[in-house]
mmCIF file of C-alpha atoms in Angstrom:
data_model
loop_
_atom_site.group_PDB
_atom_site.id
_atom_site.type_symbol
_atom_site.label_atom_id
_atom_site.label_comp_id
_atom_site.label_asym_id
_atom_site.label_seq_id
_atom_site.Cartn_x
_atom_site.Cartn_y
_atom_site.Cartn_z
ATOM 1 C CA UNK A 244 -3.724 76.508 128.583
ATOM 2 C CA UNK A 245 -1.919 73.225 128.023
ATOM 3 C CA UNK A 246 -2.167 70.904 131.029
ATOM 4 C CA UNK A 247 1.625 70.428 131.027
ATOM 5 C CA UNK A 248 2.336 74.169 131.228
ATOM 6 C CA UNK A 249 2.838 75.415 134.813
ATOM 7 C CA UNK A 250 0.139 77.871 135.898
ATOM 8 C CA UNK A 251 0.991 81.487 135.161
ATOM 9 C CA UNK A 252 3.735 80.672 132.657
ATOM 10 C CA UNK A 253 4.084 80.764 128.906
ATOM 11 C CA UNK A 254 4.939 77.732 126.826
ATOM 12 C CA UNK A 255 8.204 76.277 128.125
ATOM 13 C CA UNK A 256 11.221 77.013 125.974
ATOM 14 C CA UNK A 257 13.225 73.858 125.168
ATOM 15 C CA UNK A 258 16.322 73.534 127.329
ATOM 16 C CA UNK A 259 18.158 71.566 124.655
ATOM 17 C CA UNK A 260 17.604 70.190 121.202
ATOM 18 C CA UNK A 261 15.471 67.069 120.819
ATOM 19 C CA UNK A 262 17.371 66.248 117.619
ATOM 20 C CA UNK A 263 20.141 63.648 117.635
ATOM 21 C CA UNK A 264 22.200 62.496 114.647
ATOM 22 C CA UNK A 265 23.495 58.934 114.449
ATOM 23 C CA UNK A 266 26.086 57.894 111.873
ATOM 24 C CA UNK A 267 29.082 55.653 111.173
ATOM 25 C CA UNK A 268 32.368 56.932 109.727
ATOM 26 C CA UNK A 269 35.636 55.454 108.482
ATOM 27 C CA UNK A 270 38.585 56.537 106.326
ATOM 28 C CA UNK A 271 36.264 57.113 103.353
ATOM 29 C CA UNK A 272 34.127 59.696 105.210
ATOM 30 C CA UNK A 273 34.659 63.242 103.874
ATOM 31 C CA UNK A 274 31.436 65.113 104.693
ATOM 32 C CA UNK A 275 32.759 66.780 107.847
ATOM 33 C CA UNK A 276 30.891 67.473 111.069
ATOM 34 C CA UNK A 277 29.814 71.110 110.734
ATOM 35 C CA UNK A 278 26.139 70.288 110.165
ATOM 36 C CA UNK A 279 25.814 67.653 112.887
ATOM 37 C CA UNK A 280 23.243 68.169 115.632
ATOM 38 C CA UNK A 281 24.620 69.171 119.030
ATOM 39 C CA UNK A 282 23.544 65.755 120.276
ATOM 40 C CA UNK A 283 25.151 63.117 118.085
ATOM 41 C CA UNK A 284 26.236 59.484 118.212
ATOM 42 C CA UNK A 285 29.129 58.644 115.873
ATOM 43 C CA UNK A 286 30.671 55.193 115.562
ATOM 44 C CA UNK A 287 34.024 54.872 113.801
ATOM 45 C CA UNK A 288 36.356 52.248 112.376
ATOM 46 C CA UNK A 289 39.924 53.363 111.626
ATOM 47 C CA UNK A 290 43.321 51.732 111.245
ATOM 48 C CA UNK A 291 45.158 55.058 111.443
ATOM 49 C CA UNK A 292 43.821 58.453 112.441
ATOM 50 C CA UNK A 293 45.173 61.747 113.777
ATOM 51 C CA UNK A 294 43.267 64.907 114.641
ATOM 52 C CA UNK A 295 43.086 67.864 117.003
ATOM 53 C CA UNK A 296 39.585 68.019 118.473
ATOM 54 C CA UNK A 297 37.940 71.054 120.050
ATOM 55 C CA UNK A 298 35.138 69.967 122.426
ATOM 56 C CA UNK A 299 32.158 72.306 122.233
ATOM 57 C CA UNK A 300 29.952 70.688 124.870
ATOM 58 C CA UNK A 301 30.196 67.322 126.620
ATOM 59 C CA UNK A 302 31.853 64.382 124.900
ATOM 60 C CA UNK A 303 32.241 60.665 125.536
ATOM 61 C CA UNK A 304 35.005 58.783 123.692
ATOM 62 C CA UNK A 305 34.508 55.011 123.876
ATOM 63 C CA UNK A 306 36.605 52.187 122.437
ATOM 64 C CA UNK A 307 35.024 48.780 121.787
ATOM 65 C CA UNK A 308 38.100 47.216 120.147
ATOM 66 C CA UNK A 309 41.621 48.545 119.650
ATOM 67 C CA UNK A 310 43.329 51.573 121.176
ATOM 68 C CA UNK A 311 42.911 55.350 120.953
ATOM 69 C CA UNK A 312 45.503 57.717 122.441
ATOM 70 C CA UNK A 313 44.530 61.185 123.649
ATOM 71 C CA UNK A 314 46.727 64.064 124.829
ATOM 72 C CA UNK A 315 45.592 67.161 126.703
ATOM 73 C CA UNK A 316 46.674 69.176 129.747
ATOM 74 C CA UNK A 317 50.110 67.626 129.417
ATOM 75 C CA UNK A 318 48.828 64.101 130.024
ATOM 76 C CA UNK A 319 48.381 61.044 127.817
ATOM 77 C CA UNK A 320 45.259 58.864 128.048
ATOM 78 C CA UNK A 321 45.286 55.354 126.561
ATOM 79 C CA UNK A 322 41.675 54.323 125.931
ATOM 80 C CA UNK A 323 41.494 50.611 125.124
ATOM 81 C CA UNK A 324 38.653 48.126 124.715
ATOM 82 C CA UNK A 325 35.811 48.718 127.185
ATOM 83 C CA UNK A 326 37.122 52.076 128.432
ATOM 84 C CA UNK A 327 35.798 55.588 127.887
ATOM 85 C CA UNK A 328 37.059 59.127 128.295
ATOM 86 C CA UNK A 329 34.895 62.105 129.265
ATOM 87 C CA UNK A 330 35.858 65.563 127.983
ATOM 88 C CA UNK A 331 34.129 68.926 127.618
ATOM 89 C CA UNK A 332 34.678 72.533 126.638
ATOM 90 C CA UNK A 333 36.985 73.121 129.623
ATOM 91 C CA UNK A 334 39.640 71.352 127.511
ATOM 92 C CA UNK A 335 40.404 73.667 124.544
ATOM 93 C CA UNK A 336 42.131 71.060 122.356
ATOM 94 C CA UNK A 337 42.304 67.263 122.514
ATOM 95 C CA UNK A 338 44.863 65.517 120.308
ATOM 96 C CA UNK A 339 43.837 62.011 119.273
ATOM 97 C CA UNK A 340 45.746 59.275 117.467
ATOM 98 C CA UNK A 341 45.018 55.750 116.251
ATOM 99 C CA UNK A 342 48.154 53.961 115.067
ATOM 100 C CA UNK A 343 48.277 50.905 112.803
ATOM 101 C CA UNK A 344 45.512 48.846 114.406
ATOM 102 C CA UNK A 345 41.855 48.373 113.557
ATOM 103 C CA UNK A 346 39.996 50.397 116.178
ATOM 104 C CA UNK A 347 36.235 50.341 116.579
ATOM 105 C CA UNK A 348 34.972 53.154 118.733
ATOM 106 C CA UNK A 349 32.318 55.725 119.359
ATOM 107 C CA UNK A 350 32.148 59.446 120.010
ATOM 108 C CA UNK A 351 29.004 60.796 121.644
ATOM 109 C CA UNK A 352 28.405 64.550 121.748
ATOM 110 C CA UNK A 353 25.938 65.624 124.438
ATOM 111 C CA UNK A 354 24.563 69.090 125.126
ATOM 112 C CA UNK A 355 25.678 70.196 128.580
ATOM 113 C CA UNK A 356 22.098 71.251 129.341
ATOM 114 C CA UNK A 357 20.846 67.710 128.720
ATOM 115 C CA UNK A 358 23.443 66.290 131.097
ATOM 116 C CA UNK A 359 22.480 68.899 133.707
ATOM 117 C CA UNK A 360 18.774 68.072 133.333
ATOM 118 C CA UNK A 361 19.385 64.346 133.888
ATOM 119 C CA UNK A 362 21.648 65.042 136.856
ATOM 120 C CA UNK A 363 19.165 67.488 138.407
ATOM 121 C CA UNK A 364 16.248 65.036 138.091
ATOM 122 C CA UNK A 365 18.347 62.387 139.805
ATOM 123 C CA UNK A 366 19.485 64.643 142.651
ATOM 124 C CA UNK A 367 16.141 66.438 143.117
ATOM 125 C CA UNK A 368 13.348 64.050 142.040
ATOM 126 C CA UNK A 369 10.639 66.018 143.881
ATOM 127 C CA UNK A 370 11.466 69.379 142.277
ATOM 128 C CA UNK A 371 9.324 69.527 139.133
ATOM 129 C CA UNK A 372 9.428 73.249 138.316
ATOM 130 C CA UNK A 373 13.063 74.401 138.576
ATOM 131 C CA UNK A 374 14.306 72.750 135.396
ATOM 132 C CA UNK A 375 13.900 75.974 133.388
ATOM 133 C CA UNK A 376 16.333 77.898 135.589
ATOM 134 C CA UNK A 377 19.241 75.485 135.807
ATOM 135 C CA UNK A 378 22.840 76.570 135.156
ATOM 136 C CA UNK A 379 24.686 75.111 132.180
ATOM 137 C CA UNK A 380 26.655 72.860 134.531
ATOM 138 C CA UNK A 381 25.670 71.584 137.993
ATOM 139 C CA UNK A 382 29.222 70.331 138.389
ATOM 140 C CA UNK A 383 32.302 72.283 137.425
ATOM 141 C CA UNK A 384 33.167 71.194 133.853
ATOM 142 C CA UNK A 385 36.782 70.612 134.887
ATOM 143 C CA UNK A 386 35.542 67.844 137.191
ATOM 144 C CA UNK A 387 33.740 66.121 134.312
ATOM 145 C CA UNK A 388 37.009 65.159 132.631
ATOM 146 C CA UNK A 389 37.941 61.605 133.496
ATOM 147 C CA UNK A 390 38.826 58.160 132.185
ATOM 148 C CA UNK A 391 37.010 55.023 133.348
ATOM 149 C CA UNK A 392 36.155 51.431 132.511
ATOM 150 C CA UNK A 393 32.576 51.208 131.281
ATOM 151 C CA UNK A 394 30.301 49.110 133.473
ATOM 152 C CA UNK A 395 28.442 46.161 131.995
ATOM 153 C CA UNK A 396 25.179 48.029 131.352
ATOM 154 C CA UNK A 397 26.955 50.966 129.723
ATOM 155 C CA UNK A 398 29.134 48.689 127.571
ATOM 156 C CA UNK A 399 26.082 46.779 126.349
ATOM 157 C CA UNK A 400 24.337 50.008 125.342
ATOM 158 C CA UNK A 401 27.412 51.548 123.689
ATOM 159 C CA UNK A 402 28.068 48.387 121.677
ATOM 160 C CA UNK A 403 24.397 48.345 120.679
ATOM 161 C CA UNK A 404 24.659 51.969 119.526
ATOM 162 C CA UNK A 405 27.718 51.108 117.437
ATOM 163 C CA UNK A 406 25.716 48.361 115.726
ATOM 164 C CA UNK A 407 22.826 50.781 115.144
ATOM 165 C CA UNK A 408 25.142 53.377 113.619
ATOM 166 C CA UNK A 409 26.887 50.834 111.381
ATOM 167 C CA UNK A 410 23.614 49.337 110.130
ATOM 168 C CA UNK A 411 21.768 52.654 109.971
ATOM 169 C CA UNK A 412 18.711 51.095 111.591
ATOM 170 C CA UNK A 413 17.400 51.473 115.119
ATOM 171 C CA UNK A 414 13.996 50.838 116.626
ATOM 172 C CA UNK A 415 13.628 54.103 118.547
ATOM 173 C CA UNK A 416 14.157 57.811 117.831
ATOM 174 C CA UNK A 417 17.846 58.702 118.116
ATOM 175 C CA UNK A 418 16.954 61.270 120.797
ATOM 176 C CA UNK A 419 15.635 58.465 123.013
ATOM 177 C CA UNK A 420 18.861 56.538 122.516
ATOM 178 C CA UNK A 421 20.932 59.450 123.771
ATOM 179 C CA UNK A 422 18.510 60.036 126.675
ATOM 180 C CA UNK A 423 19.018 56.409 127.718
ATOM 181 C CA UNK A 424 22.777 56.725 127.323
ATOM 182 C CA UNK A 425 23.018 59.862 129.475
ATOM 183 C CA UNK A 426 20.871 58.262 132.195
ATOM 184 C CA UNK A 427 23.107 55.193 132.384
ATOM 185 C CA UNK A 428 26.270 57.315 132.213
ATOM 186 C CA UNK A 429 25.126 59.467 135.141
ATOM 187 C CA UNK A 430 24.068 56.406 137.144
ATOM 188 C CA UNK A 431 27.460 54.806 136.533
ATOM 189 C CA UNK A 432 29.261 57.940 137.732
ATOM 190 C CA UNK A 433 26.901 58.527 140.651
ATOM 191 C CA UNK A 434 29.447 57.583 143.320
ATOM 192 C CA UNK A 435 31.879 60.079 141.795
ATOM 193 C CA UNK A 436 29.136 62.741 141.673
ATOM 194 C CA UNK A 437 28.000 62.029 145.240
ATOM 195 C CA UNK A 438 31.596 62.370 146.433
ATOM 196 C CA UNK A 439 31.574 65.931 145.107
ATOM 197 C CA UNK A 440 28.330 66.786 146.919
ATOM 198 C CA UNK A 441 29.497 65.202 150.183
ATOM 199 C CA UNK A 442 32.087 67.937 150.639
ATOM 200 C CA UNK A 443 30.692 70.329 153.226
ATOM 201 C CA UNK A 444 31.641 73.869 152.252
ATOM 202 C CA UNK A 445 29.892 77.212 152.563
ATOM 203 C CA UNK A 446 30.821 78.313 149.040
ATOM 204 C CA UNK A 447 30.411 76.505 145.742
ATOM 205 C CA UNK A 448 33.767 77.750 144.456
ATOM 206 C CA UNK A 449 35.492 76.285 147.526
ATOM 207 C CA UNK A 450 33.843 72.893 146.983
ATOM 208 C CA UNK A 451 34.941 72.848 143.347
ATOM 209 C CA UNK A 452 38.518 73.753 144.211
ATOM 210 C CA UNK A 453 38.785 71.235 147.046
ATOM 211 C CA UNK A 454 37.300 68.436 144.952
ATOM 212 C CA UNK A 455 39.782 69.164 142.180
ATOM 213 C CA UNK A 456 42.614 68.893 144.689
ATOM 214 C CA UNK A 457 41.216 65.634 146.076
ATOM 215 C CA UNK A 458 41.051 64.175 142.570
ATOM 216 C CA UNK A 459 44.729 65.038 142.122
ATOM 217 C CA UNK A 460 45.487 63.236 145.382
ATOM 218 C CA UNK A 461 43.316 60.253 144.480
ATOM 219 C CA UNK A 462 45.080 59.901 141.142
ATOM 220 C CA UNK A 463 48.470 60.200 142.835
ATOM 221 C CA UNK A 464 47.530 57.377 145.234
ATOM 222 C CA UNK A 465 46.458 55.190 142.311
ATOM 223 C CA UNK A 466 49.784 55.816 140.588
ATOM 224 C CA UNK A 467 51.873 55.071 143.697
ATOM 225 C CA UNK A 468 51.055 51.364 144.120
ATOM 226 C CA UNK A 469 54.660 50.364 143.440
ATOM 227 C CA UNK A 470 56.357 53.217 145.292
ATOM 228 C CA UNK A 471 56.785 54.385 148.853
ATOM 229 C CA UNK A 472 54.934 57.675 148.361
ATOM 230 C CA UNK A 473 53.866 59.041 151.748
ATOM 231 C CA UNK A 474 50.527 60.638 152.601
ATOM 232 C CA UNK A 475 52.398 63.844 153.395
ATOM 233 C CA UNK A 476 53.798 63.912 149.855
ATOM 234 C CA UNK A 477 50.294 63.419 148.460
ATOM 235 C CA UNK A 478 48.843 66.123 150.717
ATOM 236 C CA UNK A 479 51.653 68.515 149.766
ATOM 237 C CA UNK A 480 50.926 67.919 146.069
ATOM 238 C CA UNK A 481 47.280 68.831 146.772
ATOM 239 C CA UNK A 482 48.398 71.981 148.653
ATOM 240 C CA UNK A 483 46.615 70.763 151.788
ATOM 241 C CA UNK A 484 47.786 69.893 155.272
ATOM 242 C CA UNK A 485 48.026 66.157 155.888
ATOM 243 C CA UNK A 486 45.087 66.270 158.335
ATOM 244 C CA UNK A 487 42.873 68.314 156.034
ATOM 245 C CA UNK A 488 43.605 65.996 153.117
ATOM 246 C CA UNK A 489 42.701 62.994 155.307
ATOM 247 C CA UNK A 490 39.478 64.611 156.579
ATOM 248 C CA UNK A 491 38.258 65.832 153.188
ATOM 249 C CA UNK A 492 39.198 62.600 151.375
ATOM 250 C CA UNK A 493 37.265 60.543 153.915
ATOM 251 C CA UNK A 494 34.332 62.957 153.756
ATOM 252 C CA UNK A 495 34.111 62.766 149.977
ATOM 253 C CA UNK A 496 34.997 59.135 149.252
ATOM 254 C CA UNK A 497 33.891 57.585 152.580
ATOM 255 C CA UNK A 498 37.214 55.827 153.062
ATOM 256 C CA UNK A 499 40.511 57.080 154.451
ATOM 257 C CA UNK A 500 43.373 57.710 151.997
ATOM 258 C CA UNK A 501 45.387 54.917 153.649
ATOM 259 C CA UNK A 502 42.619 52.329 153.266
ATOM 260 C CA UNK A 503 41.885 53.479 149.716
ATOM 261 C CA UNK A 504 45.537 52.935 148.790
ATOM 262 C CA UNK A 505 45.542 49.570 150.564
ATOM 263 C CA UNK A 506 42.449 48.433 148.634
ATOM 264 C CA UNK A 507 44.057 49.449 145.350
ATOM 265 C CA UNK A 508 47.278 47.599 146.187
ATOM 266 C CA UNK A 509 45.370 44.407 147.000
ATOM 267 C CA UNK A 510 43.321 44.754 143.801
ATOM 268 C CA UNK A 511 46.591 45.074 141.884
ATOM 269 C CA UNK A 512 47.992 42.023 143.679
ATOM 270 C CA UNK A 513 45.078 39.914 142.432
ATOM 271 C CA UNK A 514 45.654 41.184 138.911
ATOM 272 C CA UNK A 515 49.361 40.305 139.097
ATOM 273 C CA UNK A 516 48.618 36.862 140.525
ATOM 274 C CA UNK A 517 46.295 36.168 137.597
ATOM 275 C CA UNK A 518 49.243 36.992 135.346
ATOM 276 C CA UNK A 519 51.249 34.194 136.979
ATOM 277 C CA UNK A 520 53.360 36.035 139.577
ATOM 278 C CA UNK A 521 53.944 34.392 142.965
ATOM 279 C CA UNK A 522 52.655 36.094 146.127
ATOM 280 C CA UNK A 523 56.211 36.672 147.367
ATOM 281 C CA UNK A 524 57.080 38.473 144.118
ATOM 282 C CA UNK A 525 53.901 40.530 144.334
ATOM 283 C CA UNK A 526 54.604 41.558 147.937
ATOM 284 C CA UNK A 527 58.012 42.867 146.859
ATOM 285 C CA UNK A 528 56.657 44.687 143.784
ATOM 286 C CA UNK A 529 53.928 46.396 145.804
ATOM 287 C CA UNK A 530 56.484 47.672 148.305
ATOM 288 C CA UNK A 531 55.380 45.640 151.339
ATOM 289 C CA UNK A 532 58.130 45.034 153.909
ATOM 290 C CA UNK A 533 57.782 41.255 153.605
ATOM 291 C CA UNK A 534 55.348 38.486 152.692
ATOM 292 C CA UNK A 535 53.903 38.415 156.223
ATOM 293 C CA UNK A 536 52.996 42.119 156.060
ATOM 294 C CA UNK A 537 51.430 41.604 152.643
ATOM 295 C CA UNK A 538 49.435 38.570 153.849
ATOM 296 C CA UNK A 539 48.124 40.537 156.829
ATOM 297 C CA UNK A 540 47.005 43.427 154.585
ATOM 298 C CA UNK A 541 45.510 41.002 152.064
ATOM 299 C CA UNK A 542 43.423 39.296 154.749
ATOM 300 C CA UNK A 543 42.322 42.673 156.116
ATOM 301 C CA UNK A 544 40.849 43.604 152.721
ATOM 302 C CA UNK A 545 39.574 40.255 151.404
ATOM 303 C CA UNK A 546 38.885 38.366 154.638
ATOM 304 C CA UNK A 547 41.189 35.475 153.709
ATOM 305 C CA UNK A 548 44.974 35.055 153.324
ATOM 306 C CA UNK A 549 46.456 34.956 149.806
ATOM 307 C CA UNK A 550 46.785 31.165 149.931
ATOM 308 C CA UNK A 551 43.069 30.810 150.660
ATOM 309 C CA UNK A 552 41.813 33.188 147.988
ATOM 310 C CA UNK A 553 39.944 31.719 145.017
ATOM 311 C CA UNK A 554 39.118 33.647 141.860
#
């Protein structure tokens, strides 16, 4: 018996393919994607492009330079330089468009089972025998649909993979490249993943549903920086009582909804100040009652008043 085979078992069946294709495409590419491996790394350079995509597993859409627009579930996502979008088979069709601008990007297709394996090893490092009996998804696939700015480590790797695909040369097997990518991607989204597991519910279906509602509320807070949206309005949108929304939000994200919104407003104020706006203008735009109220909130978050802040 092989030393790596658990006692009393047959040879382990692979959970996912060890093959990974890596290629670069542009307007001259006509071969199609039917014969691509389930794990694939595809860099692209287009000035104009339109397509309707049908995710079959887990996909990462990254833009190094330019802008890609995506539409699904009635919402538009603008993915610009340094950002990425996660999609999967829970989204039947994704419409994508590149319009009149050189756009360098990357699409990475990842088997859901590979993502689950990486996530399981991270969450349960001492469990060495359960990997053969894992579900296709540890997280509800609907939750794994999100847009984010790539962290420094992830950006460096994605840009490196684009260079590898363009040149056609890389110093390691393509499968190892995608293993490294998935590890960094999971690490970068660990706080998001941990928030899901912090929800204390007796049933998995309840946790999934509540987390989905919290994400709706979190997004609504992020989009209400310039408005007077109340917490009751946010809770109502999530179909939760105001207290339950507060309790669950704090449980998952370890900050109250009010303080989360306050942090986001102060972050936006710094961004606006960098653009040349005065603090008094910013206080008005961010819906503070006056400059004094804004200064008090600013100091609460940053530790110093606006006049004493240095970038």
